[in-house]
mmCIF file of C-alpha atoms in Angstrom:
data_model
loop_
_atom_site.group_PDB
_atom_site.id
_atom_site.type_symbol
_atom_site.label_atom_id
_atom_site.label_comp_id
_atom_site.label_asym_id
_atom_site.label_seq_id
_atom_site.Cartn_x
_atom_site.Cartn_y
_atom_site.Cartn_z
ATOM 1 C CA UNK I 39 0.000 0.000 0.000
ATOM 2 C CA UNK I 40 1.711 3.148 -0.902
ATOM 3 C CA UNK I 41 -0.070 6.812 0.488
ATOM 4 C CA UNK I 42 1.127 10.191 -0.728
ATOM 5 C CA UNK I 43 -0.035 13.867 0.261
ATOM 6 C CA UNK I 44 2.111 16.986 -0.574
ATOM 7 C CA UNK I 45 0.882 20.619 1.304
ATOM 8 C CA UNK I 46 0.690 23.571 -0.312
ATOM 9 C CA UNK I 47 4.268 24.787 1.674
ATOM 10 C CA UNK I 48 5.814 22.385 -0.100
ATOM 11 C CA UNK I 49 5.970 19.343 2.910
ATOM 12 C CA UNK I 50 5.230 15.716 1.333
ATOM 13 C CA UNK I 51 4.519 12.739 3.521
ATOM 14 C CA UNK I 52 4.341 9.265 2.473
ATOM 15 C CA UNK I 53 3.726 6.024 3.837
ATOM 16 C CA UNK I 54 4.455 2.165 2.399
ATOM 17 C CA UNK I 55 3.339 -0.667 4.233
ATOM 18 C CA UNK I 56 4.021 -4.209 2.877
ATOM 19 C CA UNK I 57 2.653 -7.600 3.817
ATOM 20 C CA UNK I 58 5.981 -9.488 4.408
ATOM 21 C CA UNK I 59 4.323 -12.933 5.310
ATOM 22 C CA UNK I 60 0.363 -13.186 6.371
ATOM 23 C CA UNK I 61 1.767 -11.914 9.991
ATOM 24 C CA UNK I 62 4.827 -10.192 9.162
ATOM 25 C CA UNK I 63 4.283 -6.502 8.307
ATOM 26 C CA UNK I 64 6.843 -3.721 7.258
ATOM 27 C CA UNK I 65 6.135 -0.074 7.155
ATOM 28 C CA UNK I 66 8.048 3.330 6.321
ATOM 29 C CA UNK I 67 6.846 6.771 6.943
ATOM 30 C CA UNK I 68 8.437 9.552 5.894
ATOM 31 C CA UNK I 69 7.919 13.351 6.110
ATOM 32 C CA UNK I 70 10.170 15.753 3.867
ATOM 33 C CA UNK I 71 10.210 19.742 4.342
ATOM 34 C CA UNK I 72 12.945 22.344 3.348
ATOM 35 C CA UNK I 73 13.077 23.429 6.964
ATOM 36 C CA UNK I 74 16.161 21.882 7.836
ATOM 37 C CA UNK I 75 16.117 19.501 10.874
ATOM 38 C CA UNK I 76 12.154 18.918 10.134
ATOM 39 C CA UNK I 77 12.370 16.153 8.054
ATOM 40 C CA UNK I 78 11.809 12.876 9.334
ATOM 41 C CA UNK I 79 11.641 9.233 8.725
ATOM 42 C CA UNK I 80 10.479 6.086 10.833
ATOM 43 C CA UNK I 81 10.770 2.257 9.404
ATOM 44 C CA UNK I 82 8.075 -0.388 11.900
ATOM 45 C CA UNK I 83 8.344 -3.969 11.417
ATOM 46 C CA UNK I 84 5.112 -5.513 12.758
ATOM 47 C CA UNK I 85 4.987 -8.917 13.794
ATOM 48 C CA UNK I 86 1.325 -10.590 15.136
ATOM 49 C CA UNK I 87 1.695 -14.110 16.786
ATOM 50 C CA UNK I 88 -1.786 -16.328 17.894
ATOM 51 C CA UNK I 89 -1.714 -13.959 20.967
ATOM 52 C CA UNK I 90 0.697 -11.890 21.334
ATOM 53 C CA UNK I 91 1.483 -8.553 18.978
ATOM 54 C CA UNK I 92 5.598 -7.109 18.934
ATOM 55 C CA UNK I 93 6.858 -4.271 17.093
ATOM 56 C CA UNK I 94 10.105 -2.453 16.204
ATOM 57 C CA UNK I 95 10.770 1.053 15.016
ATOM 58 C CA UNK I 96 14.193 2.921 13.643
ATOM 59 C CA UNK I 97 13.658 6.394 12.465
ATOM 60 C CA UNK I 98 16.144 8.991 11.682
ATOM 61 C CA UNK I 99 18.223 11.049 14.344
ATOM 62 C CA UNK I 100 19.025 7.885 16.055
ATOM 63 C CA UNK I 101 15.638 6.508 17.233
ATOM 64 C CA UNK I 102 14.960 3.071 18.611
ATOM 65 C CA UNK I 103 12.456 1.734 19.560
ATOM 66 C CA UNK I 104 9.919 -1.410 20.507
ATOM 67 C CA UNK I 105 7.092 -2.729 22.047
ATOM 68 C CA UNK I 106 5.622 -6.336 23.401
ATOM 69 C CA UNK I 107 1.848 -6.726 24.472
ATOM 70 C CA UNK I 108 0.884 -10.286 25.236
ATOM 71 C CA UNK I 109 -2.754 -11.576 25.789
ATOM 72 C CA UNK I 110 -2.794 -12.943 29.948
ATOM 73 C CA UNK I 111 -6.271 -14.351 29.568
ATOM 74 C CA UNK I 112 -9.823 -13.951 27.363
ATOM 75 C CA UNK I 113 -9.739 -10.435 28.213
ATOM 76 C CA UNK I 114 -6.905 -8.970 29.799
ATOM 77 C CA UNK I 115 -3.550 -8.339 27.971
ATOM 78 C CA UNK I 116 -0.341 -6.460 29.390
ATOM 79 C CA UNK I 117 2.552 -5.363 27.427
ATOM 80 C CA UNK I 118 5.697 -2.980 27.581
ATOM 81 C CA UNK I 119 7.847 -0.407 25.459
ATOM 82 C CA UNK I 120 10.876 1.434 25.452
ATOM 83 C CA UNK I 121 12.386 3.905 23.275
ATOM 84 C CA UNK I 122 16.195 5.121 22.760
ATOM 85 C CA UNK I 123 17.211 8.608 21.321
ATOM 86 C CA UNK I 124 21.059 8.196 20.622
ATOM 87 C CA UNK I 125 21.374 12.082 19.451
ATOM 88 C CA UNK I 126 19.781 13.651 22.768
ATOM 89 C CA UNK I 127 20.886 10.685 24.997
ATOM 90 C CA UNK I 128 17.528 9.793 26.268
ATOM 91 C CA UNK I 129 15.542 6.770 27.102
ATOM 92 C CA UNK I 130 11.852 5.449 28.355
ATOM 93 C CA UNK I 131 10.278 2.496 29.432
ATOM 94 C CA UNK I 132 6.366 1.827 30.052
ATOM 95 C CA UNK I 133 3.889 -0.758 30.785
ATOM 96 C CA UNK I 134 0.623 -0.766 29.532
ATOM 97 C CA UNK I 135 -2.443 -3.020 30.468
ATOM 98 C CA UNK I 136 -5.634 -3.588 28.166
ATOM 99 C CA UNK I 137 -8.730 -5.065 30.041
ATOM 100 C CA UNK I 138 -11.832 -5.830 27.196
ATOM 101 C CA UNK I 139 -15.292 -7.221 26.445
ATOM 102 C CA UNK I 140 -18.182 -7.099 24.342
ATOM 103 C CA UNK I 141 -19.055 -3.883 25.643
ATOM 104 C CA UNK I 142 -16.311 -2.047 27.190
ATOM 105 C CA UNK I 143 -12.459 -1.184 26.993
ATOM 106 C CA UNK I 144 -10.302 0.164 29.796
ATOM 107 C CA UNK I 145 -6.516 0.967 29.636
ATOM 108 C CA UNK I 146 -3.578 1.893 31.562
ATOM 109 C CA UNK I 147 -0.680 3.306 30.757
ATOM 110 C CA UNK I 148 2.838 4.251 33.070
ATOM 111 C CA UNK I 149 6.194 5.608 32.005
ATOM 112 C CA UNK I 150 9.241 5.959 33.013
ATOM 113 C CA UNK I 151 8.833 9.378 31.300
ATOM 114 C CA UNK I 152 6.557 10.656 34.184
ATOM 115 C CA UNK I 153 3.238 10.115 32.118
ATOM 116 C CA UNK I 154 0.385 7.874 33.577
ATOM 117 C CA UNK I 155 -2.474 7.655 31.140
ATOM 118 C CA UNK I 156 -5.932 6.137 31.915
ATOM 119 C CA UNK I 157 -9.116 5.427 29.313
ATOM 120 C CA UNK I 158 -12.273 3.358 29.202
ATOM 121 C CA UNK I 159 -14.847 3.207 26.541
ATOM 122 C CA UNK I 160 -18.490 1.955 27.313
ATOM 123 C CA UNK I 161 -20.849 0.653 24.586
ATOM 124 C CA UNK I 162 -24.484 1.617 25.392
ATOM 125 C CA UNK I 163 -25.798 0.671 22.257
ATOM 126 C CA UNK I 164 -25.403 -0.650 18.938
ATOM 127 C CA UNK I 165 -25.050 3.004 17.360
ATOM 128 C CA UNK I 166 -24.018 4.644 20.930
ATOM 129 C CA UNK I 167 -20.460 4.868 23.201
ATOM 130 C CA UNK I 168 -19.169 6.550 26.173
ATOM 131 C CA UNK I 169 -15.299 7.511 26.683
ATOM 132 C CA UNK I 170 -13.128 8.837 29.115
ATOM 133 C CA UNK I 171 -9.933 9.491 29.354
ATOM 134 C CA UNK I 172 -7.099 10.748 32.112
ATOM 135 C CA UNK I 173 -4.032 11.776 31.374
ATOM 136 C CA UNK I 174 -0.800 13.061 33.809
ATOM 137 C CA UNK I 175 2.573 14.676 33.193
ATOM 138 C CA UNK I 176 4.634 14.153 35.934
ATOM 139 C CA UNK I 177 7.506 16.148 34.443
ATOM 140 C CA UNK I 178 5.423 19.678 33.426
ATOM 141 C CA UNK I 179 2.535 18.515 35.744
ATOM 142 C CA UNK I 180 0.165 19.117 33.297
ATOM 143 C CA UNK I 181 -3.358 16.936 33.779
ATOM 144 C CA UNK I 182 -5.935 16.791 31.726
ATOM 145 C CA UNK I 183 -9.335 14.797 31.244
ATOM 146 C CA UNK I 184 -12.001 14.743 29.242
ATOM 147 C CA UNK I 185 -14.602 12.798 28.547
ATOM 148 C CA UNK I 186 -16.208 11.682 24.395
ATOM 149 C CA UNK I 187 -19.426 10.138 22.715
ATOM 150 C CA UNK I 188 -19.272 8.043 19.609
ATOM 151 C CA UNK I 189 -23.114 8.034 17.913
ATOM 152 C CA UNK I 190 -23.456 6.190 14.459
ATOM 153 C CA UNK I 191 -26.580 7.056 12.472
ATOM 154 C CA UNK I 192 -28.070 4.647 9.101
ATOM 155 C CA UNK I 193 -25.738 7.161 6.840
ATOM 156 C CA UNK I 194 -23.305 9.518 9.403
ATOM 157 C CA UNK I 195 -20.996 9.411 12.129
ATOM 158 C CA UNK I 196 -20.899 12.109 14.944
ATOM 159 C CA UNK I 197 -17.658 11.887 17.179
ATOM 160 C CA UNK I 198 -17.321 14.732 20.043
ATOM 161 C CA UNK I 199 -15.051 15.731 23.320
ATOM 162 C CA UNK I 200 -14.947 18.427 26.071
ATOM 163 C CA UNK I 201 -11.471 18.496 27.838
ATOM 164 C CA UNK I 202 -10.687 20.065 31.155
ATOM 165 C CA UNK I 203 -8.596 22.697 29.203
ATOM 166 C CA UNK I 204 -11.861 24.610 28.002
ATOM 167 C CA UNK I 205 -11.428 22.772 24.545
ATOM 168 C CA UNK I 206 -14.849 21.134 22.865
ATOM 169 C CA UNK I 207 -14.431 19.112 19.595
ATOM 170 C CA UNK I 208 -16.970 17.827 17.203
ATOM 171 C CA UNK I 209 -16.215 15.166 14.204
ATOM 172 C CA UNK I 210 -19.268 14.786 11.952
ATOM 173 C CA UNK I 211 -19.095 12.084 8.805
ATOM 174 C CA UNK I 212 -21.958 12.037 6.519
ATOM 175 C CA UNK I 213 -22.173 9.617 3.525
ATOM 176 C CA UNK I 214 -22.862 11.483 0.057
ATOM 177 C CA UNK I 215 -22.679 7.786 -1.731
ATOM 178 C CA UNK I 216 -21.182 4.833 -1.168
ATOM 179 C CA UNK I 217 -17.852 5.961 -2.576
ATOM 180 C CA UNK I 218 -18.030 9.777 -1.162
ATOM 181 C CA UNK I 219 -17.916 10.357 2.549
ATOM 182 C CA UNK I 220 -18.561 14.480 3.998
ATOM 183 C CA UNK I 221 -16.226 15.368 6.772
ATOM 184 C CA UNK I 222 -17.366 18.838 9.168
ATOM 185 C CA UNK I 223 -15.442 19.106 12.339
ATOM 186 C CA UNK I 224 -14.678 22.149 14.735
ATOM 187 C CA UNK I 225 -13.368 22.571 17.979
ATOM 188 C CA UNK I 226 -13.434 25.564 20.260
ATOM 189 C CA UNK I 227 -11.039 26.372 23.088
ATOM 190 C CA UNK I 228 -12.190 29.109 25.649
ATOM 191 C CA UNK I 229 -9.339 29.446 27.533
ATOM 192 C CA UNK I 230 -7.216 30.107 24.648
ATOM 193 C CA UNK I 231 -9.738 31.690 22.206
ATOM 194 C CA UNK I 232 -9.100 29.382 19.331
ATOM 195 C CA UNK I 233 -11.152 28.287 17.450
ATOM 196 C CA UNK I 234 -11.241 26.078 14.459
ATOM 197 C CA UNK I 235 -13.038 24.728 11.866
ATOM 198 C CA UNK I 236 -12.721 22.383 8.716
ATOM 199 C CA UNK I 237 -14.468 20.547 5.906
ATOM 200 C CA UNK I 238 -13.332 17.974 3.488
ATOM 201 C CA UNK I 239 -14.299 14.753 1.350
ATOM 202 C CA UNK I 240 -13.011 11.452 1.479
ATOM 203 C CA UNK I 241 -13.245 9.264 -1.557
ATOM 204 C CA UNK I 242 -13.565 5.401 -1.480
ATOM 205 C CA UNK I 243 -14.935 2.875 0.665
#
């Protein structure tokens, strides 16, 4: 699969993911500008076992990186990652735990870093889910939360958050035809005064 996009200030990004085996996978992305220092480039290889999912990244100014999550039981899986940055001589490691079923997600998150991040998702319906999400920066002591709604209609999607920040965000997703999706979304933050909005079409199924 190769994906392509080029801005109007002249940055391209690309991405080319290949199917190595039928659970091998191997992906490049890559992000070129004429600012110097902004380019960038990351290589994954993906590897998913009967129950257990690994993955490891190199990308350019000496990054390293991996990650291991392994399914405990039916529902609960726990995993761990760790990253390298030769050029600024810095490293992380975190541990991450995934409880699921048919009608709810939760996850947990630690890192070495100082970030602890916390989510669960509740399906009330078919067309309707709940989310929260917690999230805390030991090193800037930033914390935020904010809590989501997911509502599918017969032909649109509407998406939505409020943060503790002041910010509220709305994703809507309307289907023109089968091949032709609508995309409205806007978001207004009040404690910054910034607001945004955008509109675009996505093409194929």
């Amino acid at each position: 699969m190769l994906i392509g996009r080029i801005a109007p200030d002249g940055r391209l990004n690309g991405r080319v993911k290949y199917e190595v085996t039928e659970n091998l996978f191997a992906q490049m992305n890559a992000q070129l500008t004429n600012e110097p220092g902004y380019s960038q480039g990351m290589f994954n290889l993906d590897y998913k076992g009967k129950d257990f999912r690994t993955q490891c990244q190199v990308g350019n100014n000496g990054f390293y990186g991996g990650n291991y999550i392994q399914s405990v039981t039916k529902n609960l899986s726990l995993g761990t990652e760790g990253f390298w940055l030769q050029q600024q001589r810095k490293s992380g490691v975190g541990f991450l735990a995934r409880y699921d079923t048919k009608n709810m997600v939760a996850t947990g998150q630690i890192a070495s870093t100082g970030l602890v991040s916390l989510s669960y998702v509740q399906k009330v319906s078919n067309k309707v889910s709940l989310a929260t999400d917690f999230m805390y920066n030991h090193m800037s002591k930033d914390v935020t939360a904010s809590v989501g709604y997911d509502y599918i209609m017969r032909q649109s999607r509407l998406r939505g958050k409020v943060d503790t920040n002041g910010a509220v965000s709305a994703l809507l997703e309307e289907k023109i035809n089968p091949y032709a999706t609508l995309v409205l979304s806007a978001e207004i933050d009040h404690w910054k005064k910034d607001n945004k909005f955008g509109f675009g079409v996505r093409v194929g199924e």
